[in-house]
XYZ file of C-alpha atoms in Angstrom:
67
model
C -1.830 -6.364 1.307
C -5.415 -8.169 2.006
C -4.425 -7.404 5.418
C -3.782 -3.955 4.927
C -6.802 -3.282 3.146
C -9.370 -4.897 5.703
C -7.584 -3.892 8.927
C -7.828 0.102 7.252
C -10.024 2.467 9.663
C -13.017 3.772 8.028
C -13.929 7.002 7.790
C -17.052 8.308 5.716
C -14.987 11.771 5.046
C -12.712 10.751 2.871
C -13.877 9.362 -0.553
C -11.656 6.181 -1.558
C -13.658 4.957 -4.106
C -11.368 5.652 -6.911
C -8.244 4.470 -5.475
C -10.467 1.662 -4.726
C -11.615 0.947 -8.273
C -8.006 1.776 -9.374
C -6.660 -1.375 -6.602
C -9.602 -3.780 -7.958
C -8.490 -2.874 -11.945
C -4.427 -3.251 -11.113
C -5.494 -6.933 -9.148
C -7.682 -7.398 -12.374
C -4.629 -7.228 -14.450
C -1.904 -9.216 -12.430
C -4.478 -11.735 -12.184
C -4.331 -12.025 -16.380
C -0.637 -11.703 -16.523
C -0.043 -14.572 -14.355
C -2.138 -16.931 -15.960
C -0.664 -15.741 -19.188
C 2.382 -16.428 -17.379
C 4.424 -12.954 -17.843
C 7.957 -12.439 -16.687
C 9.042 -12.369 -12.971
C 9.253 -8.559 -13.456
C 6.196 -7.750 -15.189
C 4.542 -9.647 -11.899
C 6.625 -7.540 -9.537
C 5.865 -4.289 -11.332
C 2.536 -4.786 -10.647
C 2.430 -5.777 -7.328
C 4.536 -3.125 -6.280
C 2.068 -0.679 -8.396
C -1.095 -2.502 -5.843
C 1.346 -1.299 -3.307
C 1.864 1.655 -3.505
C -2.154 2.294 -4.281
C -2.917 0.654 -0.928
C -0.515 2.686 1.338
C -1.663 5.644 -0.631
C -5.609 5.121 0.440
C -4.703 4.014 4.177
C -2.913 7.534 4.121
C -5.796 9.213 2.929
C -8.022 7.560 5.242
C -5.407 8.005 8.297
C -5.086 12.122 7.398
C -8.594 12.327 7.654
C -8.946 10.568 10.955
C -6.543 12.895 11.983
C -8.294 16.179 11.192
């Protein structure tokens, strides 16, 4: 996920700050769940949610670049 975020092109034509905030929030929740020792399925769902957000963020940026 780190590579996907860091390697994504930057385009000022699209504002992804809301998705960035969601990603950060989900990662913070994931950290708490890991510290609390939540069940593996809970952790897996959170990781999947973050991955979907990252893909959506990258898709928005890519689509803006194509225009």
